[in-house]
Short mmCIF file of C-alpha atoms in Angstrom, two decimals:
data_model
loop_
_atom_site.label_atom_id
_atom_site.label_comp_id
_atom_site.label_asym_id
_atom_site.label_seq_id
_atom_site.Cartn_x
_atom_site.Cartn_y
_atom_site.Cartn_z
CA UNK F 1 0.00 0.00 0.00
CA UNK F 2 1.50 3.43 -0.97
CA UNK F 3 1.04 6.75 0.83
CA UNK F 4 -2.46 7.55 2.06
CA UNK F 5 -4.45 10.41 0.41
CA UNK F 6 -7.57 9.96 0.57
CA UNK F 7 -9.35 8.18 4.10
CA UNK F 8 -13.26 6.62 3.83
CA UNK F 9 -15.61 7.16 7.60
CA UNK F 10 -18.13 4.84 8.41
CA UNK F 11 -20.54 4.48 11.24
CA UNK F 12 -21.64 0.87 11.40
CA UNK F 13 -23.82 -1.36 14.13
CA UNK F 14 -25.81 0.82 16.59
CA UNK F 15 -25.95 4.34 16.52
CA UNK F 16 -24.24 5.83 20.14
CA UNK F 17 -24.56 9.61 21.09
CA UNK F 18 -20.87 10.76 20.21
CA UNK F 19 -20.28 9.00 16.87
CA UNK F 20 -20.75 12.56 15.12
CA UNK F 21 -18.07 13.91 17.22
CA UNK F 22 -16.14 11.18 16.08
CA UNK F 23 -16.58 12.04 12.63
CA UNK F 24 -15.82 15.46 12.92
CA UNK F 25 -12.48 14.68 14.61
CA UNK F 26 -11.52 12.00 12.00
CA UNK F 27 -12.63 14.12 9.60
CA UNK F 28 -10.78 17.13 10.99
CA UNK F 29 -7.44 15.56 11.59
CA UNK F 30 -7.10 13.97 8.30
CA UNK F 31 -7.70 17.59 6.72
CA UNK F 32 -5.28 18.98 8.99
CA UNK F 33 -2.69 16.34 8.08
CA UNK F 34 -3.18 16.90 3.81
CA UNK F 35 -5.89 14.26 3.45
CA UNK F 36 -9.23 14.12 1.30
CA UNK F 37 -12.32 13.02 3.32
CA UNK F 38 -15.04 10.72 2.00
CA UNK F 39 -17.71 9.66 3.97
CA UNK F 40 -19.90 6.68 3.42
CA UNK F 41 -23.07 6.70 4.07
CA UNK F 42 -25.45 3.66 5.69
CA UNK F 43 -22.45 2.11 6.88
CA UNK F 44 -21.00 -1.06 4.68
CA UNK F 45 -24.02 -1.00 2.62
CA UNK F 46 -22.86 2.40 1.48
CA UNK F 47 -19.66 0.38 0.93
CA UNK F 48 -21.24 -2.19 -1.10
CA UNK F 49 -23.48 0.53 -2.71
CA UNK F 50 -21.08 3.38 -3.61
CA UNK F 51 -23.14 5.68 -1.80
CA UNK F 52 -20.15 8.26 -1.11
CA UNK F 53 -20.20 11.91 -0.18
CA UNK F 54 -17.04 13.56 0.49
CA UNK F 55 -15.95 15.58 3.27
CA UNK F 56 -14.70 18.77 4.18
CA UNK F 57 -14.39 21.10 6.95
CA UNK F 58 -17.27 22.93 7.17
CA UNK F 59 -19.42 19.62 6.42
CA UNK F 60 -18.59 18.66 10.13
CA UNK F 61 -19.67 22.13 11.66
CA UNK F 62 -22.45 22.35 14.06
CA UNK F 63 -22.44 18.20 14.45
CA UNK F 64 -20.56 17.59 17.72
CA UNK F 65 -23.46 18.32 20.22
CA UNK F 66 -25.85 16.24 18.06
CA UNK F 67 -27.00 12.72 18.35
CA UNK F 68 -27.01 9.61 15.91
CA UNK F 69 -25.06 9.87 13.45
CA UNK F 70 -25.47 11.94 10.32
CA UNK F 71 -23.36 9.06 8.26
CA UNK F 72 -26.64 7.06 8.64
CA UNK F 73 -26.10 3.28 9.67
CA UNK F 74 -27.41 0.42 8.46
CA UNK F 75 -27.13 -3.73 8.65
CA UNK F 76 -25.54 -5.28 5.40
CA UNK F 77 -26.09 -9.07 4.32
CA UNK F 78 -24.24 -8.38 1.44
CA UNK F 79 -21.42 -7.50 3.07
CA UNK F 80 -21.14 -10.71 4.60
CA UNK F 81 -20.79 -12.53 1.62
CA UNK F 82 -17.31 -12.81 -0.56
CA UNK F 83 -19.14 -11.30 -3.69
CA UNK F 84 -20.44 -8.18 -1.72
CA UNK F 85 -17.12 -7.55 -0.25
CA UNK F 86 -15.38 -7.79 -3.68
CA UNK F 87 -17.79 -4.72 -4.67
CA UNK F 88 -17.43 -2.47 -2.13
CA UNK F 89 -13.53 -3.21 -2.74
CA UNK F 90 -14.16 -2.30 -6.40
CA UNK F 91 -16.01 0.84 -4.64
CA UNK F 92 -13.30 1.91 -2.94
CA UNK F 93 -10.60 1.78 -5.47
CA UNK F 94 -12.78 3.38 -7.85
CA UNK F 95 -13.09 6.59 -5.44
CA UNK F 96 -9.68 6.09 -4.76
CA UNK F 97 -9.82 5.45 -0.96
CA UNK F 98 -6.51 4.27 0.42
CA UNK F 99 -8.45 3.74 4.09
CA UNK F 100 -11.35 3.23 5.70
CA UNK F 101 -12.12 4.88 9.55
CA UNK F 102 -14.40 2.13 11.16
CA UNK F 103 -16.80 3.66 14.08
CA UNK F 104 -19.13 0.65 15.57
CA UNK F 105 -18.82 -2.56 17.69
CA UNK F 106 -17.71 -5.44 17.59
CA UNK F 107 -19.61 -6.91 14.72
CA UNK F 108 -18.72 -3.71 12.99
CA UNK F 109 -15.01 -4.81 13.06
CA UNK F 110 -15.11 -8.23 12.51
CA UNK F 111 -16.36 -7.73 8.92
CA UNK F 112 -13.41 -5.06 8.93
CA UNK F 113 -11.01 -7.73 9.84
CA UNK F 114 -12.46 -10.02 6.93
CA UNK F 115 -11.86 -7.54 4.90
CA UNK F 116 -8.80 -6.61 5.71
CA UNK F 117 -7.83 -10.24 4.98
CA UNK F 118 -8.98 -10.29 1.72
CA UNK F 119 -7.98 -7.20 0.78
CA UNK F 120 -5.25 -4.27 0.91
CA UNK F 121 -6.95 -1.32 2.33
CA UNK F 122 -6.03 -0.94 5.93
CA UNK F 123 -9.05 -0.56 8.60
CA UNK F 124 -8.73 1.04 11.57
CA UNK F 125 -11.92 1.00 14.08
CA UNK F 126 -13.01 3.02 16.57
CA UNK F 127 -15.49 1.85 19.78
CA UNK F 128 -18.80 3.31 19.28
CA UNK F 129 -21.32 1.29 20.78
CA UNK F 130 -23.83 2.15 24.30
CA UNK F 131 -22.94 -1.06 25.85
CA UNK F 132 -19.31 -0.79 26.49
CA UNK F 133 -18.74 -4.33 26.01
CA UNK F 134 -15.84 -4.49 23.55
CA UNK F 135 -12.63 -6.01 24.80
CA UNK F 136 -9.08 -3.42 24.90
CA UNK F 137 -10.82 -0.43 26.15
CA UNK F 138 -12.37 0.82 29.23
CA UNK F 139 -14.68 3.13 27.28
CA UNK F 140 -17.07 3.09 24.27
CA UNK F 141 -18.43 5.77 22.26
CA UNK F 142 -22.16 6.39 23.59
CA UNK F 143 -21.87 4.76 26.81
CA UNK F 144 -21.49 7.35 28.95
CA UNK F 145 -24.38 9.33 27.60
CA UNK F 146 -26.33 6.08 27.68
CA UNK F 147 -25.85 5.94 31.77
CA UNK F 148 -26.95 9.44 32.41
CA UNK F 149 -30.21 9.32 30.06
CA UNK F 150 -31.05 5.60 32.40
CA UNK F 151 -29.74 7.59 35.56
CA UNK F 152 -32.57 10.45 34.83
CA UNK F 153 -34.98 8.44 33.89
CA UNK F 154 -34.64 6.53 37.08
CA UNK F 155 -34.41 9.46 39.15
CA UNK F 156 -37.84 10.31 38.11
CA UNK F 157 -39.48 6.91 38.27
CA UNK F 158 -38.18 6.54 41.88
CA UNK F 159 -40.62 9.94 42.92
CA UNK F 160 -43.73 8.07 41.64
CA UNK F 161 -42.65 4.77 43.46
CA UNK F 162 -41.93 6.43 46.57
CA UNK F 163 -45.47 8.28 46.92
CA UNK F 164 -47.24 5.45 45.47
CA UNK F 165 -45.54 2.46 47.29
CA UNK F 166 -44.70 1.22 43.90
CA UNK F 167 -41.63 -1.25 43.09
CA UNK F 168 -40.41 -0.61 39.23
CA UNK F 169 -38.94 -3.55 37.51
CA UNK F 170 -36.67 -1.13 35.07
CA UNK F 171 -35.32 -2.50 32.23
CA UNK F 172 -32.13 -1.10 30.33
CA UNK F 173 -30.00 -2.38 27.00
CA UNK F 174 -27.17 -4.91 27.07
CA UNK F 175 -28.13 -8.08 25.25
CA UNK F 176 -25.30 -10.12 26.36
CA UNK F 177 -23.25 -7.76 28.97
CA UNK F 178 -24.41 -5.80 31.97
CA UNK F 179 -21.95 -3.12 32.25
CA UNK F 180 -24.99 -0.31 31.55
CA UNK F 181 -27.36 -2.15 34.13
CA UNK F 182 -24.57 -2.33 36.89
CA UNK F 183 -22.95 1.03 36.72
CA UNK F 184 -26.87 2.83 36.58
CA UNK F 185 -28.05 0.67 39.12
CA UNK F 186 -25.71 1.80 41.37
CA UNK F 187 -25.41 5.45 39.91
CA UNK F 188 -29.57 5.58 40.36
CA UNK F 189 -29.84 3.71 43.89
CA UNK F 190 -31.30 0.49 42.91
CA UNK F 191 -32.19 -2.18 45.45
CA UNK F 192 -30.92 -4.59 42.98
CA UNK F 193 -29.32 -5.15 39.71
CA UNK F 194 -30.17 -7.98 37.43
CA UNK F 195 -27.24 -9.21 34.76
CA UNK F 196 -26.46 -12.05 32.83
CA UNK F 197 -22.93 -12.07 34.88
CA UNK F 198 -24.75 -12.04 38.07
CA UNK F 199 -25.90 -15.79 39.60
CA UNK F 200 -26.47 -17.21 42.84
CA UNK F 201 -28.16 -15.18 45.90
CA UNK F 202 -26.84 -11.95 44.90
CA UNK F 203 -29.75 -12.52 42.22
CA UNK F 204 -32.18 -13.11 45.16
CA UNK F 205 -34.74 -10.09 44.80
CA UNK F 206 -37.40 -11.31 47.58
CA UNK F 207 -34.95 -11.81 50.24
CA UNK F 208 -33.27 -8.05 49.28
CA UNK F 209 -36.25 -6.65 49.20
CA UNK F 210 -37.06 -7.95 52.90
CA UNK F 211 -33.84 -6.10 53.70
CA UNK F 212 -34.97 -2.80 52.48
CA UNK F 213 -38.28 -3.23 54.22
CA UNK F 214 -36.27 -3.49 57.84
CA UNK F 215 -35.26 -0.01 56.89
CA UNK F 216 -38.77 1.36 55.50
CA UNK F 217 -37.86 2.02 52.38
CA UNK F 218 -41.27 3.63 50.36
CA UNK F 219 -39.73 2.73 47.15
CA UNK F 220 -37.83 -0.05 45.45
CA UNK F 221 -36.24 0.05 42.16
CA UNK F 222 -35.01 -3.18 40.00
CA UNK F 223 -32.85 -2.27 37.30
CA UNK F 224 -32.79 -5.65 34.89
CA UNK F 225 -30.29 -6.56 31.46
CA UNK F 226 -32.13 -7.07 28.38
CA UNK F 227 -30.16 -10.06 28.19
CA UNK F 228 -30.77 -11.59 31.87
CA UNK F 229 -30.71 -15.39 32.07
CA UNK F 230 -34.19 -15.25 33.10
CA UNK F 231 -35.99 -12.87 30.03
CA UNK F 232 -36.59 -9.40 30.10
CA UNK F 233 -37.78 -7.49 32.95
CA UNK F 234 -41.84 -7.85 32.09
CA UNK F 235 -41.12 -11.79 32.51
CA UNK F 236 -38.77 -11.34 35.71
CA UNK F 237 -41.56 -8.88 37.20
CA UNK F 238 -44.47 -11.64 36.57
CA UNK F 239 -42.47 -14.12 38.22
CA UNK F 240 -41.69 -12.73 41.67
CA UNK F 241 -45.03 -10.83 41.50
CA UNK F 242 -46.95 -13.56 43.50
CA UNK F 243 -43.94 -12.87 46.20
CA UNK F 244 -43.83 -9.18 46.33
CA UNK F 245 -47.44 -8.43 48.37
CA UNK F 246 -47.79 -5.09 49.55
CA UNK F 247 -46.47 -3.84 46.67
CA UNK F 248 -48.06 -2.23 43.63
CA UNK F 249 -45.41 -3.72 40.72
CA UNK F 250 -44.47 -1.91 37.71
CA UNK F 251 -42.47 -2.09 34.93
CA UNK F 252 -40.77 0.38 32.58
CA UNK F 253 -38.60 -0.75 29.41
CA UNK F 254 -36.19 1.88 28.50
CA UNK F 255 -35.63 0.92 25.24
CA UNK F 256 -34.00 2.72 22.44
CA UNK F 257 -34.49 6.24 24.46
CA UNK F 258 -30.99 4.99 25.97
CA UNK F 259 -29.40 5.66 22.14
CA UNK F 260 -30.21 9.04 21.91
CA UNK F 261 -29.83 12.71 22.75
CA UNK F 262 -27.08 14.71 22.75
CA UNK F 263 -23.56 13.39 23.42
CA UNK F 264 -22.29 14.25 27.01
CA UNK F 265 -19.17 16.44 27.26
CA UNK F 266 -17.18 12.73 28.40
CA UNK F 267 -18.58 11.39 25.16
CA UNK F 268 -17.88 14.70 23.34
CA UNK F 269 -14.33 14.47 24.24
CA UNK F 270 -13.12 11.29 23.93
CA UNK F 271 -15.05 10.30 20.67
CA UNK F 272 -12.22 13.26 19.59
CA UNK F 273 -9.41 11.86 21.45
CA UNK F 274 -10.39 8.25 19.38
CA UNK F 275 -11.06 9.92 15.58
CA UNK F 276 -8.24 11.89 15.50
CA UNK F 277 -6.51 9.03 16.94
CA UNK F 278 -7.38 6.80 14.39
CA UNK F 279 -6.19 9.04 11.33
CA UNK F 280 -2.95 9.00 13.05
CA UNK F 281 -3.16 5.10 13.07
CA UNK F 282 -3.71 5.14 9.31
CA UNK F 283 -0.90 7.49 8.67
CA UNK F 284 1.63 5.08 10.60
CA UNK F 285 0.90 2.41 8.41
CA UNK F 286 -1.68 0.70 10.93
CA UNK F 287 -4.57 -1.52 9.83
CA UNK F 288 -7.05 -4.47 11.26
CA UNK F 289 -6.43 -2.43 14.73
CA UNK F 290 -8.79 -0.45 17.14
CA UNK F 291 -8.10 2.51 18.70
CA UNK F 292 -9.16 2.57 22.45
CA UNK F 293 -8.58 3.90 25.73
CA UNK F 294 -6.61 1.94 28.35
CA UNK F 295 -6.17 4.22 32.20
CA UNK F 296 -7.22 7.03 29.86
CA UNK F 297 -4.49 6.42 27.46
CA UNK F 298 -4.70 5.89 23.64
CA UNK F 299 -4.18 1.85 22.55
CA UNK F 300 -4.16 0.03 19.49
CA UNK F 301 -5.73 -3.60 19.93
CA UNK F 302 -5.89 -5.90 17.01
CA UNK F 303 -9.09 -6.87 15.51
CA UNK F 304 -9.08 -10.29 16.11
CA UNK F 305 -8.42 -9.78 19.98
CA UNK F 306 -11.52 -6.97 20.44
CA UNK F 307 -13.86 -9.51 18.86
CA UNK F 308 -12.47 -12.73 20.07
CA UNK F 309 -12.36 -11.88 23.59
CA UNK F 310 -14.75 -11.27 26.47
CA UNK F 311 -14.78 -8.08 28.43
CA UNK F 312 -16.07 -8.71 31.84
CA UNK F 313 -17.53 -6.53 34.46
CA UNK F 314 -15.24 -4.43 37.14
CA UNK F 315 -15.73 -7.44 40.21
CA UNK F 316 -14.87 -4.12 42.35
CA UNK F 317 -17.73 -2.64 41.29
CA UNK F 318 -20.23 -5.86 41.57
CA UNK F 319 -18.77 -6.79 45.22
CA UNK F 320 -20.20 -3.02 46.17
CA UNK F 321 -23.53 -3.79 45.20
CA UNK F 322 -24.57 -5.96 48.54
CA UNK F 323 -22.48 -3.39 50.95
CA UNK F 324 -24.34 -0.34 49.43
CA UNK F 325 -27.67 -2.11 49.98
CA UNK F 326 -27.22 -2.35 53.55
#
């Protein structure tokens, strides 16, 4: 691969509050450095489709503070497949793209990595997804916004439970990890935190409910993983109903209200700490890598690590729950 003139920008997956910040400083920095801008649009299908728009300065102005993504994403079968990855290759030479700025999850950079392994155009990624479960960073683009819109919302449910002697069985995102349920469960108060992580009696709600009772508590929230072992938090809330007398129970599904509004300033910032870090990546000859942040320092972690391996919860963090609900 020869010098780099001209970078593609993607946002692929989920959209995350932050990922037009990201943008901006991708876009930014690779203007800055001599480089043309193109961005594709709907993610890989824009790939596969040639849907290309390029970039420029002034394109990125008045976009930080906004949510989504104005990239547009979208899911791609065709990507998937050998033939629709030999097209959006034939897309991208024809523009003349020399790399490609990757801002999604995990699924997002596996099909980079496949790429990349087919093909010489190097990928960089960046983490922008609300559930902060990709492995090599502490942080994900999104996440942080995500916590404070479950925080609020929480906040507000807990006045109608207390005057109404209501218990809320709160559901948040995280299919398969619970690092949004734990850190806004304890962020919010919650008498207990249910997480596909999480077995054994620290899952027993009845008997920490009975706790809080000892202390006349008028209200009782249950924050609850999409992805808990036991189903969502309307089939967790009909199962312990029968146990739960005295109380009037509830339950409140969050839904996609935790992927938008506007980015927080954390969000804001490092979203530009990770695009401009990626266009430096490119320049240095990287590809098939992530940028992330380790102890609040920019790392590189190799595609096949972020979407091989697990990232587990803080056990710091889960050992606090039972000592904070004392």
């Amino acid at each position: 691969m020869g010098k780099i003139k001209k970078i593609g920008v993607l946002t692929s997956g989920g959209d995350a509050p932050g990922m037009n910040a990201a943008i901006r400083a991708v876009t930014r920095t690779a203007i800055y450095n001599g480089l043309e801008v193109i961005g594709i649009r709907h993610g890989y299908l824009g790939m596969v489709n040639a849907n290309f728009k390029p970039l420029y300065s002034y394109t990125v102005s008045d976009t930080i503070q906004r949510g989504g993504t104005f990239l547009k994403t979208a899911r791609c079968e065709a990507f998937r497949t050998p033939e629709g990855r030999k097209t959006a290759y034939e897309n991208l030479r024809a523009a003349e793209i020399d790399g490609v700025v990757v801002i999604g999850g995990d699924g997002s950079f596996k099909g980079a990595s496949i790429f990349n392994e087919e093909y010489n155009i190097p990928f960089v990624g960046v983490p922008g997804t609300i559930d902060n479960d990709i492995f090599g960073t502490d942080y994900t683009i999104g996440y942080d916004t995500a916590l404070n819109t479950v925080v609020e919302a929480v906040d507000k449910i807990r006045d109608t439970a207390s005057a109404m002697n209501r218990m809320f069985f709160v559901e948040v995102m995280g299919a398969e990890a619970g690092h949004i349920a734990l850190y806004s469960g304890i962020a919010s108060g919650a008498e207990a935190i249910l997480m596909p992580e999480i077995r054994g009696e620290a899952r027993d709600i009845v008997k920490i409910i009975e706790t809080g009772n000892t202390r006349k508590k008028s209200s009782n929230i249950i924050i609850v993983a999409e992805g808990d072992e036991e189903g969502g938090a309307l089939a967790i809330a009909e199962k312990y109903k029968p146990q739960l007398e005295g109380y009037d129970v509830r339950v409140v599904i969050l839904g996609h209200l935790q992927r938008g509004g506007s980015p927080s300033a954390l969000d804001r910032v490092n979203a530009s700490r990770l695009g401009n870090a990626a266009v430096e990546a490119l320049l240095d000859g990287q590809q098939s890598v992530m940028v992330g942040l380790q102890n609040n320092e920019i790392v590189l972690i190799p595609f096949r690590k972020a979407v091989k391996q697990h990232k587990g919860l803080n056990q710091h963090i889960v050992d606090i729950i039972d000592i904070l609900n004392v």
